[in-house]
CSV table of C-alpha atoms in Angstrom, one decimal:
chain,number,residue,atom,x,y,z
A,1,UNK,CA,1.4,-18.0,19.5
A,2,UNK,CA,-0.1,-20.4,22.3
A,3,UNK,CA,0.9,-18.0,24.9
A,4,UNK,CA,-0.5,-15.0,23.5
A,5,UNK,CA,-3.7,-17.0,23.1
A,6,UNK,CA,-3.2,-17.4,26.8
A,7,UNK,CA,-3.4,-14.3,27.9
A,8,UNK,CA,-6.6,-13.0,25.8
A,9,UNK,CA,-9.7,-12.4,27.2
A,10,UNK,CA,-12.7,-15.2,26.6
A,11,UNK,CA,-15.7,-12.2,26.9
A,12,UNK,CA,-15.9,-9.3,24.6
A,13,UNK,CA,-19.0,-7.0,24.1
A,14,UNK,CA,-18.6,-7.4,19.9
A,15,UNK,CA,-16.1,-9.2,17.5
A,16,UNK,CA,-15.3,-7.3,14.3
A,17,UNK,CA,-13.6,-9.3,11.6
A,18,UNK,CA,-11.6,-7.1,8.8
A,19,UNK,CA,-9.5,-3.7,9.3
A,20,UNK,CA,-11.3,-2.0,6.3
A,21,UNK,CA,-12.0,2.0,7.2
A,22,UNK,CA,-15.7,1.1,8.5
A,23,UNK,CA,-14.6,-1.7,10.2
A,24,UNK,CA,-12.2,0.4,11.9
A,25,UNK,CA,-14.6,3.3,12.3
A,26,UNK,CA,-17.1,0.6,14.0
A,27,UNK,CA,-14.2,-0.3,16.7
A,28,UNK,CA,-13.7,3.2,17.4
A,29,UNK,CA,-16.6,4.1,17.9
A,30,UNK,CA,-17.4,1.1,19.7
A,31,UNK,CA,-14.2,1.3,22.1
A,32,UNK,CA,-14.9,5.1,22.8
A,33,UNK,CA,-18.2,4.0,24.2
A,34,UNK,CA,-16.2,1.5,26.5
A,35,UNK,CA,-17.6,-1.6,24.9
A,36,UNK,CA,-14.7,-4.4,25.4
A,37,UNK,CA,-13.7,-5.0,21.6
A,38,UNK,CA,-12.2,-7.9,19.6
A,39,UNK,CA,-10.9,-6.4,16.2
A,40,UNK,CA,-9.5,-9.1,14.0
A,41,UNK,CA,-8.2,-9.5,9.8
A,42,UNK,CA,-7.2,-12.3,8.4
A,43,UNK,CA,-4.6,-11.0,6.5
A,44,UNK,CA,-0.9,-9.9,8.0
A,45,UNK,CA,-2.0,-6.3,7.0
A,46,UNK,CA,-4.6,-4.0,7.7
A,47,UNK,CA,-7.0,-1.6,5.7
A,48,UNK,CA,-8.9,-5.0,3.8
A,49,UNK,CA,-9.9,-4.4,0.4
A,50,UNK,CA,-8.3,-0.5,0.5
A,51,UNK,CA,-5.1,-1.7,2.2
A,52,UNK,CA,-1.6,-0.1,1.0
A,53,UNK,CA,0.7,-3.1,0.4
A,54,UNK,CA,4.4,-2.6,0.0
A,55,UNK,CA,5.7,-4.1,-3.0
A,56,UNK,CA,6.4,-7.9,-1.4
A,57,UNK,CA,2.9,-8.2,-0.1
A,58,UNK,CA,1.8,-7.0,-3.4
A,59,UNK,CA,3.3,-9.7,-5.0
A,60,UNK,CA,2.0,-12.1,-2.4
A,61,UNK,CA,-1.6,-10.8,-3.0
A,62,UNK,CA,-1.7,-11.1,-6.7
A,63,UNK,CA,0.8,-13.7,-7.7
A,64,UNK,CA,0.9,-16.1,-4.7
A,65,UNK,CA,2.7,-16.9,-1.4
A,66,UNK,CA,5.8,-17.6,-3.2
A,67,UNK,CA,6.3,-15.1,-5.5
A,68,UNK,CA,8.8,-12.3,-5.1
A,69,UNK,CA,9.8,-8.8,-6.8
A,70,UNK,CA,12.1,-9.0,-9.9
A,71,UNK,CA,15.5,-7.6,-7.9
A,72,UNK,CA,17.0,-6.6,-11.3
A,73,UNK,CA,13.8,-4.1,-11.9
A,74,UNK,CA,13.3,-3.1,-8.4
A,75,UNK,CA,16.1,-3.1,-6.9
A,76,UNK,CA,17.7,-6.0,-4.4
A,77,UNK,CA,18.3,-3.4,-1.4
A,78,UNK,CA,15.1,-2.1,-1.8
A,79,UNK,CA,13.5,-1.5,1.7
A,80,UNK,CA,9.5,-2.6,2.1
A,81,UNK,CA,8.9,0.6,3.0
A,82,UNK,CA,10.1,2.2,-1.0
A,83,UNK,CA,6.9,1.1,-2.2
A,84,UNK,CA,3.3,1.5,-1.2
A,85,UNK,CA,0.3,1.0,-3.4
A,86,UNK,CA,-3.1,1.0,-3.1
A,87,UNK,CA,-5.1,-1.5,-3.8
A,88,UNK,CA,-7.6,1.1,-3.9
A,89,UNK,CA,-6.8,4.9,-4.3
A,90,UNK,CA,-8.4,6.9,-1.4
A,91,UNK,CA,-8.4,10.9,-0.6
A,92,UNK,CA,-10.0,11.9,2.2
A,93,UNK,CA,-10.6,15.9,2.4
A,94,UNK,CA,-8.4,18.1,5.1
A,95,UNK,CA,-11.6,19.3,7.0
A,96,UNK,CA,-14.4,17.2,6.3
A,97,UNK,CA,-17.0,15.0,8.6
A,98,UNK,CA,-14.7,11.5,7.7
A,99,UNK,CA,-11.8,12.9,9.2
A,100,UNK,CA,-13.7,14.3,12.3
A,101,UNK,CA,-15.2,11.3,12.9
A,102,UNK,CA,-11.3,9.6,13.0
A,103,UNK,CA,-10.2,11.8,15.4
A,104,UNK,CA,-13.1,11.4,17.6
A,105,UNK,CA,-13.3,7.3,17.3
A,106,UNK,CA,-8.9,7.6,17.5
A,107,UNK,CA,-9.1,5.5,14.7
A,108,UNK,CA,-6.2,8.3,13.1
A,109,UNK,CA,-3.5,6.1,15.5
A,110,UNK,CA,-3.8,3.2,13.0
A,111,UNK,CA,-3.6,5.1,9.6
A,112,UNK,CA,-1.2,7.1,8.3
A,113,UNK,CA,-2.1,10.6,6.3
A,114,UNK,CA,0.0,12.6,4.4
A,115,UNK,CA,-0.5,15.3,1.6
A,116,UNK,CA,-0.7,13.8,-1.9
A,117,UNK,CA,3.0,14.7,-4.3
A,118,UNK,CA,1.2,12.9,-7.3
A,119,UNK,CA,-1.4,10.3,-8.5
A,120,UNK,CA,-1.0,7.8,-11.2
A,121,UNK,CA,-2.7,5.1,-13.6
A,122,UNK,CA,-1.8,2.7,-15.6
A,123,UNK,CA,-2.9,3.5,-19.1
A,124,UNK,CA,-1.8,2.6,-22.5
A,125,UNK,CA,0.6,0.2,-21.2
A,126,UNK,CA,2.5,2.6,-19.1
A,127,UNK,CA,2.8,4.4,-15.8
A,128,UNK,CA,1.3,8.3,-16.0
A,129,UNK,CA,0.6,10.9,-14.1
A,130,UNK,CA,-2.7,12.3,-13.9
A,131,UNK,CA,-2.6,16.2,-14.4
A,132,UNK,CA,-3.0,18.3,-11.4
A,133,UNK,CA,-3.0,21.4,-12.8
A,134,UNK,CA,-3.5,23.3,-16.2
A,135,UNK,CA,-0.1,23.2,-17.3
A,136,UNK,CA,0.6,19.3,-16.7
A,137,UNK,CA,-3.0,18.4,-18.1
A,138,UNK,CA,-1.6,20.6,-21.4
A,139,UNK,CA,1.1,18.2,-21.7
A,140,UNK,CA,-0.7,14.9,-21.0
A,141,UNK,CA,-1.3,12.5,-23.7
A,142,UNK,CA,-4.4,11.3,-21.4
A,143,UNK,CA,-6.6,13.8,-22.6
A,144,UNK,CA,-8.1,14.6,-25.6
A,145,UNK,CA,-8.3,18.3,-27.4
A,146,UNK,CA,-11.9,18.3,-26.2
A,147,UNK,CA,-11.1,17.6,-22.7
A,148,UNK,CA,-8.2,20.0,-22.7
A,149,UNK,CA,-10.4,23.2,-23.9
């Protein structure tokens, strides 16, 4: 606390408040071009409105500081790490200019990419897939006979 507060720096070049991906991209690119940065959230995560929560700071976020994932449907040794959701889905494509530019700002240090195994909504009440290929969208109930021609 106090004695971390100690030990910062009272000058900086630019202060950016939030961890959101342009506020990120902004201290990267900032940084790179050795301005002295101050990047700040006020949450206990990062990644602002498009963070990935794990299931306890979901709960948090939507139903309070006190409230805590139902161990009988979860799971009580469930680790934080056995859920992540997004409060806002996000692809970003293998080879385009977005990921260049996180490589080049090293902003790719603070997130975490991996390949996508499945997306899903919540529709109709209930947990689905959405259909990646022809086969799956067949079988889904989320489509119509029009959408499936």
């Amino acid at each position: 606390g106090e004695e971390r507060l100690a030990r910062m720096d009272e000058e900086y070049d630019c202060v950016i408040l939030g961890t959101g991906l342009k506020e990120c991209i902004l201290s990267g690119i900032l940084s790179v071009s050795k301005y002295k940065v101050l990047h700040m959230d006020r949450n206990d995560y990062y990644g602002g409105d498009s963070a990935s929560l794990n299931l306890d700071q979901l709960f948090e976020h939507f139903r309070g500081a006190d409230a805590k994932p139902d161990d009988a449907t979860f799971g009580a040794k469930r680790r934080p790490a056995d859920y992540n959701i997004d409060l806002i889905p996000k692809l970003i494509m293998a080879d385009g200019l977005l990921v260049k530019m996180l490589v080049f700002t090293q902003v790719y240090k603070y997130i975490e990419l991996g390949q996508v195994e499945g997306s899903y909504v919540y529709h109709s009440g209930k947990l689905e897939k959405v259909p990646a290929s022809d086969s799956e969208a067949l079988r889904s109930s989320m489509l119509g006979m029009f959408e499936k021609r």
